Amino acid sequence: MVHFVMQYSQVLVAPDHNEYVARVYAATHSEGHWDGWFVFFPLRGGREVATDRETTQNSLGAVSYWASGISTTYLEGALQRGRALLPEARLARRAQHAEQEEELARAEATTYAEAAAVARLEAHEAAQRRREAEEQLMAERAVAARMAADLHERAAAAARAEAREADARRRHTERRAGKERRYVSGPIGQSAPRAPHRASKRQASVTRKKRS
């Protein structure tokens, strides 16, 4: 059951210039406590404005004591809270929230599109750098291969020159050896010529005696 608690003497002016007087109502619930809230009545006709629960007390007297200490500033805030609970206010908030969500969605889509463009650009640049690095690596490998081939060719040429020199030395040695063998043995089947034999002085003397 709803109980009227008190009415305030102040006249409250809303932002739309409507004037209201405030009352406090209370009701008990199953747990034995009392909830108190405000209802604002327009002085020039219109819709009443009620707040949600503003306090919970142990008794109706406690709600009345709480209500007696409410200031004008608190009542003005309660009026704003009550007006915010009106169906049209809720609908306006929902529309505003939907508009904000739409703006947020558009902003997110724009941000994601920009991020995707940046990501694609970075990926393209990374691929370009990778291709350039691969080309540079291939060029360096080609230079190294050419240098190695040139080095091997020079080594092969040096080896061939050394082989030719060794072959020439071998042939020269063989020719000299052949000449020496021919000088020592002479023509085939003949002995080497003997040096002329010189007669001794005794043999010459004997020969002269025979002739005389």
PDB file of C-alpha atoms in Angstrom, residues 78-182:
ATOM      1  CA  ALA A  78      15.403  14.242  -8.085  1.00  0.00           C
ATOM      2  CA  LEU A  79      13.215  16.119 -10.580  1.00  0.00           C
ATOM      3  CA  GLN A  80      15.862  15.657 -13.260  1.00  0.00           C
ATOM      4  CA  ARG A  81      16.125  11.971 -12.410  1.00  0.00           C
ATOM      5  CA  GLY A  82      12.350  11.604 -12.594  1.00  0.00           C
ATOM      6  CA  ARG A  83      12.118  13.388 -15.932  1.00  0.00           C
ATOM      7  CA  ALA A  84      14.839  11.087 -17.252  1.00  0.00           C
ATOM      8  CA  LEU A  85      12.541   8.133 -16.484  1.00  0.00           C
ATOM      9  CA  LEU A  86       9.692   9.429 -18.659  1.00  0.00           C
ATOM     10  CA  PRO A  87       8.969   7.236 -21.706  1.00  0.00           C
ATOM     11  CA  GLU A  88       9.773  10.019 -24.146  1.00  0.00           C
ATOM     12  CA  ALA A  89      13.038  10.694 -22.322  1.00  0.00           C
ATOM     13  CA  ARG A  90      13.918   7.028 -22.451  1.00  0.00           C
ATOM     14  CA  LEU A  91      13.067   6.942 -26.143  1.00  0.00           C
ATOM     15  CA  ALA A  92      15.196  10.023 -26.745  1.00  0.00           C
ATOM     16  CA  ARG A  93      18.071   8.436 -24.866  1.00  0.00           C
ATOM     17  CA  ARG A  94      17.683   5.262 -26.877  1.00  0.00           C
ATOM     18  CA  ALA A  95      17.659   7.254 -30.113  1.00  0.00           C
ATOM     19  CA  GLN A  96      20.703   9.193 -28.982  1.00  0.00           C
ATOM     20  CA  HIS A  97      22.404   5.987 -27.943  1.00  0.00           C
ATOM     21  CA  ALA A  98      21.584   4.398 -31.295  1.00  0.00           C
ATOM     22  CA  GLU A  99      22.955   7.456 -33.074  1.00  0.00           C
ATOM     23  CA  GLN A 100      26.100   7.302 -30.985  1.00  0.00           C
ATOM     24  CA  GLU A 101      26.439   3.603 -31.739  1.00  0.00           C
ATOM     25  CA  GLU A 102      26.015   4.339 -35.438  1.00  0.00           C
ATOM     26  CA  GLU A 103      28.643   7.069 -35.292  1.00  0.00           C
ATOM     27  CA  LEU A 104      30.921   4.740 -33.351  1.00  0.00           C
ATOM     28  CA  ALA A 105      30.371   1.989 -35.911  1.00  0.00           C
ATOM     29  CA  ARG A 106      31.183   4.389 -38.747  1.00  0.00           C
ATOM     30  CA  ALA A 107      34.266   5.596 -36.898  1.00  0.00           C
ATOM     31  CA  GLU A 108      35.352   2.005 -36.267  1.00  0.00           C
ATOM     32  CA  ALA A 109      34.779   1.116 -39.913  1.00  0.00           C
ATOM     33  CA  THR A 110      36.830   4.128 -40.994  1.00  0.00           C
ATOM     34  CA  THR A 111      39.570   3.254 -38.523  1.00  0.00           C
ATOM     35  CA  TYR A 112      39.618  -0.357 -39.656  1.00  0.00           C
ATOM     36  CA  ALA A 113      39.677   0.681 -43.311  1.00  0.00           C
ATOM     37  CA  GLU A 114      42.586   3.026 -42.654  1.00  0.00           C
ATOM     38  CA  ALA A 115      44.352   0.317 -40.663  1.00  0.00           C
ATOM     39  CA  ALA A 116      43.772  -2.164 -43.486  1.00  0.00           C
ATOM     40  CA  ALA A 117      45.192   0.310 -46.005  1.00  0.00           C
ATOM     41  CA  VAL A 118      48.228   0.883 -43.806  1.00  0.00           C
ATOM     42  CA  ALA A 119      48.641  -2.859 -43.326  1.00  0.00           C
ATOM     43  CA  ARG A 120      48.445  -3.457 -47.076  1.00  0.00           C
ATOM     44  CA  LEU A 121      50.982  -0.695 -47.709  1.00  0.00           C
ATOM     45  CA  GLU A 122      53.338  -2.100 -45.079  1.00  0.00           C
ATOM     46  CA  ALA A 123      52.943  -5.592 -46.538  1.00  0.00           C
ATOM     47  CA  HIS A 124      53.698  -4.251 -50.025  1.00  0.00           C
ATOM     48  CA  GLU A 125      56.764  -2.409 -48.748  1.00  0.00           C
ATOM     49  CA  ALA A 126      57.925  -5.503 -46.862  1.00  0.00           C
ATOM     50  CA  ALA A 127      57.516  -7.617 -49.996  1.00  0.00           C
ATOM     51  CA  GLN A 128      59.424  -5.010 -51.999  1.00  0.00           C
ATOM     52  CA  ARG A 129      62.225  -4.995 -49.430  1.00  0.00           C
ATOM     53  CA  ARG A 130      62.283  -8.787 -49.481  1.00  0.00           C
ATOM     54  CA  ARG A 131      62.535  -8.857 -53.273  1.00  0.00           C
ATOM     55  CA  GLU A 132      65.299  -6.255 -53.222  1.00  0.00           C
ATOM     56  CA  ALA A 133      67.175  -8.239 -50.581  1.00  0.00           C
ATOM     57  CA  GLU A 134      66.788 -11.418 -52.617  1.00  0.00           C
ATOM     58  CA  GLU A 135      68.007  -9.657 -55.758  1.00  0.00           C
ATOM     59  CA  GLN A 136      70.981  -8.238 -53.882  1.00  0.00           C
ATOM     60  CA  LEU A 137      71.750 -11.663 -52.445  1.00  0.00           C
ATOM     61  CA  MET A 138      71.553 -13.265 -55.885  1.00  0.00           C
ATOM     62  CA  ALA A 139      73.821 -10.564 -57.311  1.00  0.00           C
ATOM     63  CA  GLU A 140      76.337 -11.095 -54.517  1.00  0.00           C
ATOM     64  CA  ARG A 141      76.218 -14.847 -55.075  1.00  0.00           C
ATOM     65  CA  ALA A 142      76.758 -14.342 -58.819  1.00  0.00           C
ATOM     66  CA  VAL A 143      79.769 -12.109 -58.150  1.00  0.00           C
ATOM     67  CA  ALA A 144      81.162 -14.662 -55.705  1.00  0.00           C
ATOM     68  CA  ALA A 145      80.604 -17.458 -58.240  1.00  0.00           C
ATOM     69  CA  ARG A 146      82.366 -15.476 -60.957  1.00  0.00           C
ATOM     70  CA  MET A 147      85.267 -14.747 -58.628  1.00  0.00           C
ATOM     71  CA  ALA A 148      85.488 -18.421 -57.668  1.00  0.00           C
ATOM     72  CA  ALA A 149      85.361 -19.483 -61.321  1.00  0.00           C
ATOM     73  CA  ASP A 150      88.079 -16.977 -62.205  1.00  0.00           C
ATOM     74  CA  LEU A 151      90.193 -18.210 -59.302  1.00  0.00           C
ATOM     75  CA  HIS A 152      89.722 -21.813 -60.376  1.00  0.00           C
ATOM     76  CA  GLU A 153      90.571 -20.908 -63.969  1.00  0.00           C
ATOM     77  CA  ARG A 154      93.768 -19.183 -62.888  1.00  0.00           C
ATOM     78  CA  ALA A 155      94.672 -22.181 -60.740  1.00  0.00           C
ATOM     79  CA  ALA A 156      93.987 -24.531 -63.664  1.00  0.00           C
ATOM     80  CA  ALA A 157      96.084 -22.361 -66.003  1.00  0.00           C
ATOM     81  CA  ALA A 158      98.932 -22.354 -63.493  1.00  0.00           C
ATOM     82  CA  ALA A 159      98.662 -26.131 -63.143  1.00  0.00           C
ATOM     83  CA  ARG A 160      98.716 -26.568 -66.921  1.00  0.00           C
ATOM     84  CA  ALA A 161     101.775 -24.299 -67.188  1.00  0.00           C
ATOM     85  CA  GLU A 162     103.547 -26.267 -64.481  1.00  0.00           C
ATOM     86  CA  ALA A 163     102.665 -29.505 -66.283  1.00  0.00           C
ATOM     87  CA  ARG A 164     104.068 -28.165 -69.553  1.00  0.00           C
ATOM     88  CA  GLU A 165     107.256 -27.050 -67.830  1.00  0.00           C
ATOM     89  CA  ALA A 166     107.619 -30.439 -66.139  1.00  0.00           C
ATOM     90  CA  ASP A 167     107.065 -32.208 -69.458  1.00  0.00           C
ATOM     91  CA  ALA A 168     109.644 -29.977 -71.149  1.00  0.00           C
ATOM     92  CA  ARG A 169     112.156 -30.686 -68.390  1.00  0.00           C
ATOM     93  CA  ARG A 170     111.478 -34.406 -68.701  1.00  0.00           C
ATOM     94  CA  ARG A 171     111.999 -34.370 -72.464  1.00  0.00           C
ATOM     95  CA  HIS A 172     115.174 -32.313 -72.136  1.00  0.00           C
ATOM     96  CA  THR A 173     116.494 -34.744 -69.561  1.00  0.00           C
ATOM     97  CA  GLU A 174     115.634 -37.699 -71.780  1.00  0.00           C
ATOM     98  CA  ARG A 175     117.377 -36.132 -74.776  1.00  0.00           C
ATOM     99  CA  ARG A 176     120.555 -35.496 -72.784  1.00  0.00           C
ATOM    100  CA  ALA A 177     120.507 -39.044 -71.427  1.00  0.00           C
ATOM    101  CA  GLY A 178     120.139 -40.448 -74.964  1.00  0.00           C
ATOM    102  CA  LYS A 179     123.076 -38.466 -76.244  1.00  0.00           C
ATOM    103  CA  GLU A 180     125.252 -39.638 -73.402  1.00  0.00           C
ATOM    104  CA  ARG A 181     124.325 -43.294 -74.020  1.00  0.00           C
ATOM    105  CA  ARG A 182     125.101 -43.014 -77.748  1.00  0.00           C
TER     106      ARG A 182
END
